[in-house]
Amino acid sequence: AQKITQTQPGMFVQEKEAVTLDCTYDTSDPSYGLFWYKQPSSGEMIFLIYQGSYDQQNATEGRYSLNFQKARKSANLVISASQLGDSAMYFCAMRSSGGGADGLTFGKGTHLIIQP
Amino acid sequence: DAGVIQSPRHEVTEMGQEVTLRCKPISGHNSLFWYRQTMMRGLELLIYFNNNVPIDDSGMPEDRFSAKMPNASFSTLKIQPSEPRDSAVYFCASSLNSLSGNTIYFGEGSWLTVV
């Protein structure tokens, strides 16, 4: 069974500081993908960044980077130079192709609030 | 490019009524997913389709829920009869295929309130 754990229910961060959102995962599948989504108060789910289990380098997308530590089964999201607009719920998710199952397994999310 | 399109965005209905949620996936995407989001249970996968065929509906809560995908560009999620505990945000999502490296893109959600 797959599991995603996000241990930070909420975080307050000062504007312009860097933020690290924690995510650990558990799976027995050798091939999997790790994703981060942002859900602002308006409710939509916005894809941010992807990391494949066989990728050698950490993924980056603009101000977002993923700190992937495979041996520790962690995939933390780093947001550099945080902005007020970064305030939202952030979900870590995993997708694997093993066992005939599909779809994303989500963590419970981290509510990030950026303070001016 | 058009993303995943869902309708209605908001629906308020009375207990016992039938509810139909609609979804148009991204053109060219072969996998379609229905998720439900509640405060108590978070994001739950209800059912997914590959090439219009339902693959896994183990997440469908009970027989009151049904989903169809008659063609590659349209899917419905139906609740009959609806109950107050069905109140949630229902997301439709799609991806190119079922490989783990393909991003799943979400619609804006259908906010359902059953009174």
Coordinates of C-alpha atoms in Angstrom, one line a residue:
Chain A
A1 CA 0.0 0.0 0.0
Q2 CA 1.1 3.5 -0.7
K3 CA 1.2 6.2 1.9
I4 CA 2.1 9.9 2.0
T5 CA 2.9 11.7 5.2
Q6 CA 2.9 15.4 5.7
T7 CA 3.7 16.2 9.3
Q8 CA 3.2 20.0 9.2
P9 CA -0.5 20.8 9.4
G10 CA 0.2 24.5 9.3
M11 CA 3.1 26.9 8.8
F12 CA 3.6 30.6 9.2
V13 CA 6.5 32.1 7.3
Q14 CA 7.7 35.7 6.8
E15 CA 7.5 37.0 3.3
K16 CA 10.7 36.6 1.2
E17 CA 11.9 33.8 3.4
A18 CA 12.5 30.3 2.0
V19 CA 10.0 27.6 3.0
T20 CA 10.5 23.8 3.2
L21 CA 7.4 21.7 3.3
D22 CA 8.0 18.1 4.4
C23 CA 6.8 15.0 2.7
T24 CA 7.7 11.4 3.3
Y25 CA 6.3 8.4 1.4
D26 CA 6.1 4.7 1.5
T27 CA 5.7 2.4 -1.4
S28 CA 7.0 -1.0 -2.5
D29 CA 6.9 -0.1 -6.2
P30 CA 10.3 0.6 -7.8
S31 CA 8.9 3.1 -10.3
Y32 CA 6.9 6.0 -9.0
G33 CA 6.3 9.7 -9.4
L34 CA 6.1 12.3 -6.7
F35 CA 4.1 15.4 -7.2
W36 CA 3.3 18.6 -5.4
Y37 CA 0.0 20.5 -5.8
K38 CA -1.1 23.9 -4.5
Q39 CA -4.6 24.5 -3.5
P40 CA -5.4 28.2 -2.9
S41 CA -8.5 29.3 -1.1
S42 CA -10.4 29.4 -4.4
G43 CA -10.2 25.6 -4.4
E44 CA -8.5 24.6 -7.6
M45 CA -5.7 22.0 -7.6
I46 CA -2.6 23.5 -9.3
F47 CA 0.3 21.2 -10.3
L48 CA 3.6 22.6 -9.2
I49 CA 6.4 20.1 -9.7
Y50 CA 7.2 16.4 -10.4
Q51 CA 10.0 14.1 -9.5
G52 CA 10.5 10.6 -10.9
S53 CA 11.9 7.8 -8.8
Y54 CA 14.7 7.2 -11.2
D55 CA 15.6 10.9 -11.7
Q56 CA 19.2 11.6 -10.7
Q57 CA 18.7 15.3 -10.2
N58 CA 16.3 17.2 -8.0
A59 CA 13.5 18.8 -9.9
T60 CA 13.2 22.6 -10.2
E61 CA 10.4 24.8 -11.5
G62 CA 11.1 28.5 -11.1
R63 CA 10.9 29.2 -7.3
Y64 CA 10.0 25.6 -6.6
S65 CA 12.4 22.8 -6.0
L66 CA 12.0 19.3 -4.8
N67 CA 14.6 18.0 -2.3
F68 CA 14.4 14.3 -3.2
Q69 CA 16.2 11.9 -0.8
K70 CA 15.3 8.4 -2.1
A71 CA 17.0 6.4 0.7
R72 CA 15.0 8.4 3.3
K73 CA 11.9 8.3 1.2
S74 CA 11.4 12.0 1.4
A75 CA 10.4 14.6 -1.2
N76 CA 10.3 18.0 0.5
L77 CA 9.1 21.0 -1.4
V78 CA 11.3 24.1 -1.2
I79 CA 9.8 27.5 -2.1
S80 CA 12.4 30.2 -2.4
A81 CA 11.7 33.9 -1.8
S82 CA 8.2 33.3 -0.6
Q83 CA 5.4 35.7 -1.7
L84 CA 2.0 36.5 -0.2
G85 CA 0.4 34.7 -3.1
D86 CA 2.1 31.5 -1.9
S87 CA -0.4 31.3 0.9
A88 CA -2.4 28.1 0.3
M89 CA -2.7 24.4 1.1
Y90 CA 0.1 22.3 -0.4
F91 CA -0.3 18.6 -1.1
C92 CA 2.3 16.0 -1.7
A93 CA 1.2 13.1 -3.8
M94 CA 2.6 9.9 -5.3
R95 CA 1.7 7.9 -8.4
S96 CA 3.0 4.5 -9.2
S97 CA 2.3 2.1 -12.0
G98 CA 2.6 -1.1 -10.1
G99 CA 0.0 -3.7 -9.2
G100 CA -2.6 -2.3 -11.6
A101 CA -3.4 0.6 -9.4
D102 CA -3.4 4.1 -10.6
G103 CA -4.2 7.6 -9.5
L104 CA -2.6 9.7 -6.9
T105 CA -2.2 9.0 -3.3
F106 CA -2.3 12.3 -1.4
G107 CA -1.0 13.4 2.0
K108 CA -3.2 15.4 4.3
G109 CA -1.6 18.7 3.2
T110 CA 0.2 21.6 4.8
H111 CA -1.5 25.0 5.2
L112 CA 1.1 27.6 4.5
I113 CA 0.5 31.2 5.4
I114 CA 2.9 33.9 4.3
Q115 CA 3.0 36.9 6.5
P116 CA 4.0 40.4 5.3
Chain B
D1 CA -5.0 25.1 -24.1
A2 CA -8.2 24.1 -22.4
G3 CA -7.8 22.3 -19.1
V4 CA -10.1 19.8 -17.5
I5 CA -13.6 21.3 -17.6
Q6 CA -16.1 20.5 -14.9
S7 CA -19.8 21.4 -14.5
P8 CA -21.6 22.6 -12.5
R9 CA -19.1 24.6 -10.4
H10 CA -21.6 24.8 -7.5
E11 CA -24.7 22.8 -6.8
V12 CA -27.1 22.9 -3.9
T13 CA -29.7 20.1 -3.8
E14 CA -32.1 18.6 -1.5
M15 CA -31.6 15.2 0.1
G16 CA -33.0 12.4 -2.1
Q17 CA -32.4 14.3 -5.4
E18 CA -30.3 13.0 -8.2
V19 CA -27.0 14.8 -8.8
T20 CA -25.0 14.6 -12.0
L21 CA -21.5 16.0 -12.3
R22 CA -19.9 16.4 -15.7
C23 CA -16.3 16.4 -16.9
K24 CA -14.5 17.0 -20.1
P25 CA -10.8 15.8 -19.9
I26 CA -7.9 17.4 -21.6
S27 CA -7.9 16.5 -25.3
G28 CA -5.7 13.5 -26.0
H29 CA -5.6 12.3 -22.4
N30 CA -6.5 8.6 -22.0
S31 CA -6.8 8.4 -18.2
L32 CA -9.6 10.1 -16.2
F33 CA -10.1 10.2 -12.5
W34 CA -12.8 11.3 -10.1
Y35 CA -11.8 12.5 -6.7
R36 CA -13.7 13.7 -3.7
Q37 CA -12.4 16.1 -1.1
T38 CA -13.8 16.6 2.4
M39 CA -12.3 18.1 5.5
M40 CA -12.6 14.8 7.4
R41 CA -11.2 12.5 4.7
G42 CA -9.0 14.7 2.5
L43 CA -8.7 13.7 -1.1
E44 CA -10.1 10.3 -2.0
L45 CA -9.9 8.6 -5.4
L46 CA -13.4 7.4 -6.3
I47 CA -12.9 5.8 -9.7
Y48 CA -10.6 6.0 -12.7
F49 CA -10.9 5.1 -16.4
N50 CA -8.3 4.2 -18.9
N51 CA -9.3 4.5 -22.6
N52 CA -13.0 5.0 -21.4
V53 CA -13.0 1.8 -19.5
P54 CA -13.5 1.8 -15.7
I55 CA -10.4 0.2 -14.2
D56 CA -10.9 0.6 -10.5
D57 CA -14.1 1.7 -8.7
S58 CA -13.1 0.5 -5.3
G59 CA -13.2 4.0 -4.0
M60 CA -16.9 4.6 -4.8
P61 CA -18.5 4.8 -1.4
E62 CA -21.7 2.9 -2.2
D63 CA -24.2 1.9 -4.8
R64 CA -25.7 5.4 -4.8
F65 CA -22.6 6.5 -6.8
S66 CA -22.0 5.6 -10.4
A67 CA -19.7 6.9 -13.1
K68 CA -19.6 6.6 -16.8
M69 CA -17.4 7.6 -19.7
P70 CA -19.2 7.1 -22.9
N71 CA -16.4 8.6 -25.0
A72 CA -13.0 10.0 -24.7
S73 CA -14.2 13.6 -24.1
F74 CA -16.9 13.2 -21.6
S75 CA -17.5 11.6 -18.2
T76 CA -20.3 11.8 -15.6
L77 CA -20.4 11.1 -11.9
K78 CA -24.0 10.5 -10.6
I79 CA -25.3 10.3 -7.1
Q80 CA -28.8 8.9 -6.7
P81 CA -30.3 9.5 -4.2
S82 CA -28.1 12.2 -2.7
E83 CA -27.5 12.5 1.1
P84 CA -26.1 15.3 3.2
R85 CA -22.9 13.3 3.8
D86 CA -22.2 13.5 0.1
S87 CA -21.5 17.2 0.5
A88 CA -18.0 17.7 -0.8
V89 CA -15.8 19.0 -3.6
Y90 CA -15.7 16.6 -6.5
F91 CA -12.7 16.9 -8.8
C92 CA -12.3 15.4 -12.2
A93 CA -8.7 14.9 -13.4
S94 CA -7.0 13.5 -16.4
S95 CA -3.5 12.5 -17.6
L96 CA -1.9 11.4 -20.8
N97 CA -1.8 7.7 -19.7
S98 CA -1.3 5.6 -16.7
L99 CA 2.5 5.8 -16.5
S100 CA 3.7 7.1 -13.1
G101 CA 5.6 9.9 -14.8
N102 CA 2.6 11.6 -16.3
T103 CA 1.1 14.5 -14.5
I104 CA -2.5 14.4 -13.4
Y105 CA -4.3 17.7 -14.1
F106 CA -7.3 18.7 -12.2
G107 CA -10.5 20.6 -13.0
E108 CA -11.7 23.4 -10.9
G109 CA -14.0 21.1 -8.9
S110 CA -17.7 20.8 -8.4
W111 CA -18.8 22.1 -5.0
L112 CA -21.8 20.0 -3.9
T113 CA -24.0 20.8 -1.0
V114 CA -26.8 18.4 -0.1
V115 CA -29.3 19.9 2.4

